[in-house]
Amino acid sequence: MARNFCLTLFACVLFTTACQQGSGGKKSIAVITPSHDNPFFKSEADAASARAAALGYSVTVNTHDDDAHKQDQLFDVAIAEGASAIILDNAGADASVAAVAKARAAGIPAFLIDREINANGVAAAQIVSNNYQGAVLGAQEFARLMGEKGAYAELLGRESDTNAQVRTRGYHEVLDKYPSLKLAAQQSANWSQTEAFQKMETMLQANPALKGVIAGNDTMALGAAAALKAAGRRDVIVVGFDGSPDVLAAIRAGDIRATVLQPAARIAVLAVDQAHRYLTTGSSGAPEKQSIDCELVTPQNVDQFGVFARK
Amino acid sequence: MTERDHALNAAPAARRIPVAELFFRLRALLALLVLVAVFSALSPAFLSSGNLVILIKHVAINAILAVGMTFVILTGGIDLSVGSVAGLAGIVAGGLISVGLPLPVFGVAVYFQVWLVVLIAVLAGTAVGALNGVLITRFSVAPFIATLGTMYVARGAALLISNGATFPNLFGRPDLGNTGFPWLGAGRILMVPVPIWLMVILGAAGAFVAARTPFGRRIYAIGGNERAAQLSGVRVNRVKLAAYMISGCCASVVGLVLASQLVAAHPATGETFELNAIAAVVLGGTSLMGGRGSVGGSIAGAFVIGVLADGLVLLGVSQFWQIVIKGVVIVVAVLLDQMQKRFSWRETSA
Amino acid sequence: MSVQDTLLRAAAITKRYPGTTALDAVDFTLRRGSVHVLIGENGAGKSTLVRILAGVELPTSGHLEMDGHELRLASTRDADSHGIGIIYQELSLFPNLTVVENIFLGRELTRGRLLVDRSAQERLARELLQRLEQDIDIHAAVGTLPLGRQQIVEICRALARDVRVLLMDEPTSALSPGEIHVLFRVIRELKAAGVGIVYISHKLEELMEIGDEVTVLRDGRRVAAAELAAVDVNWIIENMTGRRWEPPPQQEVSGGAPALLRVAGLSVPGRVHDASFHVAAGEVVGIYGLMGAGRTELLEALAGVRPASAGEIRLDGQRLDRQPVWERIARGVALSPEDRQSAGLVPTFSLGENMTLASLARHSRRGCLSAAAERGSTLDLISKLHIKSTGPRQPITALSGGNQQKAVIAKCLLTSPRVLLMDEPSRGVDVGARSEIFEIARRLAAGGMAILFSSSDLHEVLTLADRVLVMAGGRITASFARRQFTEQALVAAASAKPGGLHDRT
């Protein structure tokens, strides 16, 4: 047993060494994101690595699975392998500061995408989509679709996540201004499709008069839409957030009425471009904090959008 | 809750069961009654037939997992891979329906009829269960470790197959002859949703097998004293292998139901489901040491967890409180288990 | 013997357990600088006496004196503080700790109260091992050492304290002849330093070599005491067994019935060497031997629980040695194991469920258990074997030891065995149930079953067996037919060194 383990380990070491030799000479960029089981992160990682490869870099792509400790290890590996720059979608606003600072101390600039960290001057750039602006956009469309009145439910993301908080704040900034719009139920579905499906079914029982559902992300919107469809309630308005390809398809099919597209792919490309400029000229040519606006996707304009980007 | 007890004595019970012991044995059912009473008092919607059907449908997911998990835990093992197996089975089915089985050699993809798709997905889940069994029996890996490993392997396999994406719109195409998959999650027989039928069928079959067949008796024997079972000619390795295969099979049914309900297969489906299933089994009075417990108890345990979860949503209780309450219920259940052990020990040594 | 010479005295020690009297007014005197041998059959009370001297148990009545002062030992710590050390028969070491850590566990050498003085411990450990002429890495985990080496560590542990009295319960059971030689040298050194040693062993030659005095216990009483120089092996055996020594018969008379179970050259690595014998249908064969002689291992190998490295087992001419347990049960070989709790019973089961566990297929109809069939056969055997219970539903743990043993035998019987293997069938069973079990065995044999049982109790073997195989050191050292064996002959054969003089097979 132990011998097999050693063999496997040995094979892994050989493999890694072989990989390193394969990348010999070229400058490299490390792309670190949350788990690719969410298409959002997968598409930002894909976009970043495609762009970097096109610019002549060798690329390593890794996921930290929202585990700050694992992220820290990935940073150690990137530093040890002598990466030129790191593109990071981080694992926690506070927990990630130390890792980014460590890379900076080692002379490796980190370009943060999608999520910010709670520190200034540590990362070379923090390019995020404007979640608050996006939420306001989504809520305005939701209010319009609802006819500015009636009972609605809200599905929250994981309540400890910054984005869940920012989005619900943006939603209520708009919706609370309409006195006839009543929040009948508010539940967290932890960003999960299955959980949103079950919560939606139960909320519908408690509040049969629901006219609409606004969800903190697209996965939950899809879960809610499936539950509504199963219950024969296609009249209920569903609005999501993210602009995932599945929701774009659902908008075409009429199951979901609107979503807010985060230009994840565009942000990733932007980050790689700025990293490239930084590595060649010594400056990224942009301020550290950059906020990219989100775009509203409706049945009318859905055909103009692709994978987390305008076509 | 032990149906097992009825197996031996056809004659009326000679042993009088004290009230306190009865209370311990039926704790899951009692807890359930209390919860139902509380929720129906607090929310008028709770006892509506529509809500009850949806509630039972939600419970079915965890209950089916708990049926398989009961067999594993009765042998003294544990299966952490069930959530991942559910995800894998859903992805296998989703992939076969939406993109088919690609045959690169011929440059075509083969599409199967839905019943075959379901069969293949269940076989895939059962195969992961078999892998667990082989690791545990042939290679003597501790069940916790072996199933922790396959938990990652199955999840990784699901991500690889789907390339991390969701297989959406699993309605199938009439021209390919593979329509009908959504029936599994949304269909009804005699007004009752299919997932509930699946729970009833699997639960009844599981309870029967555990209580009334030689295989079930052997499961209990292994959990009670593995060495004595082996010396009595029980093929311990085979029986354990079968227990893990049953668990894998149940998990894959759950994965299919979930994918069918959402009409989409997501590779992350089923994360942390194993913990809910284990909680249901323990709540239902099955000892984590093995040898004691019943399938019926586990289903009652799943009902407690499910009623609690849905009832709290119905009342609009915050997510954070929901988590705290669920934790408290599990701890109390385990405390009761410990008290019962002390109780029955006193009885036998007297 | 002068009074000043007396180091430790036990006066009229009685120890009663519920139902039995383990020691009955036993007097015992240990002199300074002498080795006092304690001898008796298993269950004679040797270990109980040692446990009382070591402070593990308190006597029911009687008292201890040391240097003429009354001594009350309420715990091993008390014994320790009076300089009484003990080397247990079963190793009491921690396998995951190193040699040094084990030697000093519980009484670490410290520097300034809190810090363990590692270098002093290591120095002392090395000195001790040197004295025992052992080249053992003091930093090795004890679990990685062979059994003999572990025994040495156990001895070091006792020597590391400045003992005045050393209790040794079968200290040589795991040692090689070379190691025994060294141990005896150390014992002589300790004697010269005035230490008193209480020595228990079944190996008579060894006792004669190292002992100064001997006390013989039988059924909890002191039956004889003497200077060893004044007695011989026969005297010891006579006192142990309570009967006169007669020279052992030289020949085995072969039984009339053909052999049902035939075993040839069976070996279990390190446990059983080249065992060959047979058992005929209707015959009751006993295997007698001391603890660790290989009886259990031999029976387990026959049942298929323990893998054999070589040899043939044939049942009615058919090979059985490659078959798994369940297959052997199906062919008609059933084992009632030595340790009921760990191997015989499922504690979570009822009496009835335990009884039918090995024969579930027979109690099933169309793949389902038949409650009626189970109830029928369990009730039948409960009455036939006189199992005292409220019925098949009673939890097995609520039954007495004897009834539990009968339940295990009933489980075997429900498989319709042709050969019944019983390992220590009377262990932990009261006298009444014991004779009932014997009667059952006799009846079964009369019905044509072949019965092979093991025992370390002479009386049991003599009462029950038609023929006796004696094991020592993993070998069958003798075989006696009925009325040809005597207690003396059995004891002598069982105490033989492996490959010794009494080999008669």
PDB file of N, CA and C in Angstrom, chain A residues 90-129:
ATOM      1  N   ASN A  90     -10.433  35.756  -6.115  1.00  0.00           N
ATOM      2  CA  ASN A  90      -9.937  35.322  -4.812  1.00  0.00           C
ATOM      3  C   ASN A  90     -10.939  34.534  -3.968  1.00  0.00           C
ATOM      4  N   ALA A  91     -10.416  34.004  -2.866  1.00  0.00           N
ATOM      5  CA  ALA A  91     -11.207  33.103  -2.016  1.00  0.00           C
ATOM      6  C   ALA A  91     -11.678  33.786  -0.748  1.00  0.00           C
ATOM      7  N   GLY A  92     -11.792  35.101  -0.760  1.00  0.00           N
ATOM      8  CA  GLY A  92     -12.253  35.769   0.460  1.00  0.00           C
ATOM      9  C   GLY A  92     -11.619  37.137   0.591  1.00  0.00           C
ATOM     10  N   ALA A  93     -12.435  38.166   0.842  1.00  0.00           N
ATOM     11  CA  ALA A  93     -11.960  39.546   0.812  1.00  0.00           C
ATOM     12  C   ALA A  93     -10.840  39.788   1.821  1.00  0.00           C
ATOM     13  N   ASP A  94     -10.939  39.200   2.993  1.00  0.00           N
ATOM     14  CA  ASP A  94      -9.908  39.407   4.009  1.00  0.00           C
ATOM     15  C   ASP A  94      -8.853  38.326   3.967  1.00  0.00           C
ATOM     16  N   ALA A  95      -9.312  37.083   3.738  1.00  0.00           N
ATOM     17  CA  ALA A  95      -8.406  35.939   3.826  1.00  0.00           C
ATOM     18  C   ALA A  95      -7.375  35.939   2.699  1.00  0.00           C
ATOM     19  N   SER A  96      -7.628  36.713   1.640  1.00  0.00           N
ATOM     20  CA  SER A  96      -6.734  36.640   0.484  1.00  0.00           C
ATOM     21  C   SER A  96      -5.635  37.703   0.513  1.00  0.00           C
ATOM     22  N   VAL A  97      -5.754  38.682   1.409  1.00  0.00           N
ATOM     23  CA  VAL A  97      -4.806  39.800   1.411  1.00  0.00           C
ATOM     24  C   VAL A  97      -3.374  39.311   1.595  1.00  0.00           C
ATOM     25  N   ALA A  98      -3.187  38.418   2.550  1.00  0.00           N
ATOM     26  CA  ALA A  98      -1.835  37.956   2.862  1.00  0.00           C
ATOM     27  C   ALA A  98      -1.183  37.284   1.664  1.00  0.00           C
ATOM     28  N   ALA A  99      -1.952  36.450   0.968  1.00  0.00           N
ATOM     29  CA  ALA A  99      -1.386  35.735  -0.184  1.00  0.00           C
ATOM     30  C   ALA A  99      -0.971  36.714  -1.275  1.00  0.00           C
ATOM     31  N   VAL A 100      -1.837  37.701  -1.543  1.00  0.00           N
ATOM     32  CA  VAL A 100      -1.526  38.676  -2.586  1.00  0.00           C
ATOM     33  C   VAL A 100      -0.286  39.483  -2.194  1.00  0.00           C
ATOM     34  N   ALA A 101      -0.197  39.855  -0.901  1.00  0.00           N
ATOM     35  CA  ALA A 101       0.955  40.603  -0.421  1.00  0.00           C
ATOM     36  C   ALA A 101       2.229  39.781  -0.547  1.00  0.00           C
ATOM     37  N   LYS A 102       2.104  38.468  -0.297  1.00  0.00           N
ATOM     38  CA  LYS A 102       3.267  37.574  -0.394  1.00  0.00           C
ATOM     39  C   LYS A 102       3.791  37.547  -1.832  1.00  0.00           C
ATOM     40  N   ALA A 103       2.861  37.469  -2.786  1.00  0.00           N
ATOM     41  CA  ALA A 103       3.264  37.464  -4.196  1.00  0.00           C
ATOM     42  C   ALA A 103       3.941  38.796  -4.558  1.00  0.00           C
ATOM     43  N   ARG A 104       3.355  39.876  -4.054  1.00  0.00           N
ATOM     44  CA  ARG A 104       3.905  41.200  -4.331  1.00  0.00           C
ATOM     45  C   ARG A 104       5.335  41.269  -3.805  1.00  0.00           C
ATOM     46  N   ALA A 105       5.560  40.760  -2.563  1.00  0.00           N
ATOM     47  CA  ALA A 105       6.898  40.767  -1.983  1.00  0.00           C
ATOM     48  C   ALA A 105       7.868  39.968  -2.838  1.00  0.00           C
ATOM     49  N   ALA A 106       7.344  38.943  -3.510  1.00  0.00           N
ATOM     50  CA  ALA A 106       8.198  38.117  -4.377  1.00  0.00           C
ATOM     51  C   ALA A 106       8.319  38.727  -5.769  1.00  0.00           C
ATOM     52  N   GLY A 107       7.767  39.914  -5.945  1.00  0.00           N
ATOM     53  CA  GLY A 107       7.895  40.604  -7.228  1.00  0.00           C
ATOM     54  C   GLY A 107       6.911  40.145  -8.284  1.00  0.00           C
ATOM     55  N   ILE A 108       5.827  39.488  -7.843  1.00  0.00           N
ATOM     56  CA  ILE A 108       4.841  39.015  -8.815  1.00  0.00           C
ATOM     57  C   ILE A 108       3.560  39.836  -8.659  1.00  0.00           C
ATOM     58  N   PRO A 109       3.156  40.608  -9.668  1.00  0.00           N
ATOM     59  CA  PRO A 109       1.934  41.395  -9.551  1.00  0.00           C
ATOM     60  C   PRO A 109       0.708  40.483  -9.667  1.00  0.00           C
ATOM     61  N   ALA A 110      -0.319  40.754  -8.841  1.00  0.00           N
ATOM     62  CA  ALA A 110      -1.559  40.004  -8.924  1.00  0.00           C
ATOM     63  C   ALA A 110      -2.653  40.904  -9.472  1.00  0.00           C
ATOM     64  N   PHE A 111      -3.354  40.424 -10.496  1.00  0.00           N
ATOM     65  CA  PHE A 111      -4.469  41.165 -11.084  1.00  0.00           C
ATOM     66  C   PHE A 111      -5.750  40.471 -10.672  1.00  0.00           C
ATOM     67  N   LEU A 112      -6.526  41.155  -9.808  1.00  0.00           N
ATOM     68  CA  LEU A 112      -7.717  40.534  -9.249  1.00  0.00           C
ATOM     69  C   LEU A 112      -8.922  40.791 -10.141  1.00  0.00           C
ATOM     70  N   ILE A 113      -9.702  39.733 -10.343  1.00  0.00           N
ATOM     71  CA  ILE A 113     -10.910  39.879 -11.150  1.00  0.00           C
ATOM     72  C   ILE A 113     -12.121  39.422 -10.343  1.00  0.00           C
ATOM     73  N   ASP A 114     -13.276  39.941 -10.698  1.00  0.00           N
ATOM     74  CA  ASP A 114     -14.573  39.517 -10.165  1.00  0.00           C
ATOM     75  C   ASP A 114     -14.817  39.920  -8.703  1.00  0.00           C
ATOM     76  N   ARG A 115     -13.858  39.589  -7.806  1.00  0.00           N
ATOM     77  CA  ARG A 115     -14.062  39.901  -6.395  1.00  0.00           C
ATOM     78  C   ARG A 115     -12.925  40.778  -5.899  1.00  0.00           C
ATOM     79  N   GLU A 116     -13.263  41.726  -5.014  1.00  0.00           N
ATOM     80  CA  GLU A 116     -12.249  42.610  -4.451  1.00  0.00           C
ATOM     81  C   GLU A 116     -11.649  41.999  -3.193  1.00  0.00           C
ATOM     82  N   ILE A 117     -10.500  42.599  -2.765  1.00  0.00           N
ATOM     83  CA  ILE A 117      -9.995  42.270  -1.428  1.00  0.00           C
ATOM     84  C   ILE A 117     -10.077  43.531  -0.585  1.00  0.00           C
ATOM     85  N   ASN A 118     -10.052  43.357   0.727  1.00  0.00           N
ATOM     86  CA  ASN A 118     -10.184  44.492   1.636  1.00  0.00           C
ATOM     87  C   ASN A 118      -8.826  45.134   1.909  1.00  0.00           C
ATOM     88  N   ALA A 119      -8.127  45.538   0.864  1.00  0.00           N
ATOM     89  CA  ALA A 119      -6.850  46.233   1.037  1.00  0.00           C
ATOM     90  C   ALA A 119      -6.550  46.971  -0.258  1.00  0.00           C
ATOM     91  N   ASN A 120      -5.950  48.135  -0.100  1.00  0.00           N
ATOM     92  CA  ASN A 120      -5.559  48.901  -1.284  1.00  0.00           C
ATOM     93  C   ASN A 120      -4.045  48.880  -1.413  1.00  0.00           C
ATOM     94  N   GLY A 121      -3.582  48.953  -2.643  1.00  0.00           N
ATOM     95  CA  GLY A 121      -2.154  49.063  -2.885  1.00  0.00           C
ATOM     96  C   GLY A 121      -1.411  47.748  -2.785  1.00  0.00           C
ATOM     97  N   VAL A 122      -2.109  46.665  -2.601  1.00  0.00           N
ATOM     98  CA  VAL A 122      -1.445  45.356  -2.530  1.00  0.00           C
ATOM     99  C   VAL A 122      -1.509  44.674  -3.892  1.00  0.00           C
ATOM    100  N   ALA A 123      -2.700  44.672  -4.485  1.00  0.00           N
ATOM    101  CA  ALA A 123      -2.855  44.072  -5.807  1.00  0.00           C
ATOM    102  C   ALA A 123      -2.491  45.113  -6.879  1.00  0.00           C
ATOM    103  N   ALA A 124      -2.038  44.629  -8.038  1.00  0.00           N
ATOM    104  CA  ALA A 124      -1.715  45.537  -9.133  1.00  0.00           C
ATOM    105  C   ALA A 124      -2.997  46.124  -9.713  1.00  0.00           C
ATOM    106  N   ALA A 125      -4.061  45.341  -9.704  1.00  0.00           N
ATOM    107  CA  ALA A 125      -5.339  45.852 -10.183  1.00  0.00           C
ATOM    108  C   ALA A 125      -6.456  45.033  -9.572  1.00  0.00           C
ATOM    109  N   GLN A 126      -7.620  45.648  -9.354  1.00  0.00           N
ATOM    110  CA  GLN A 126      -8.806  44.929  -8.899  1.00  0.00           C
ATOM    111  C   GLN A 126      -9.930  45.306  -9.851  1.00  0.00           C
ATOM    112  N   ILE A 127     -10.203  44.418 -10.794  1.00  0.00           N
ATOM    113  CA  ILE A 127     -11.219  44.720 -11.808  1.00  0.00           C
ATOM    114  C   ILE A 127     -12.455  43.897 -11.489  1.00  0.00           C
ATOM    115  N   VAL A 128     -13.529  44.564 -11.118  1.00  0.00           N
ATOM    116  CA  VAL A 128     -14.735  43.824 -10.755  1.00  0.00           C
ATOM    117  C   VAL A 128     -15.917  44.358 -11.543  1.00  0.00           C
ATOM    118  N   SER A 129     -16.896  43.492 -11.692  1.00  0.00           N
ATOM    119  CA  SER A 129     -18.119  43.994 -12.286  1.00  0.00           C
ATOM    120  C   SER A 129     -18.870  44.724 -11.186  1.00  0.00           C
TER     121      SER A 129
END
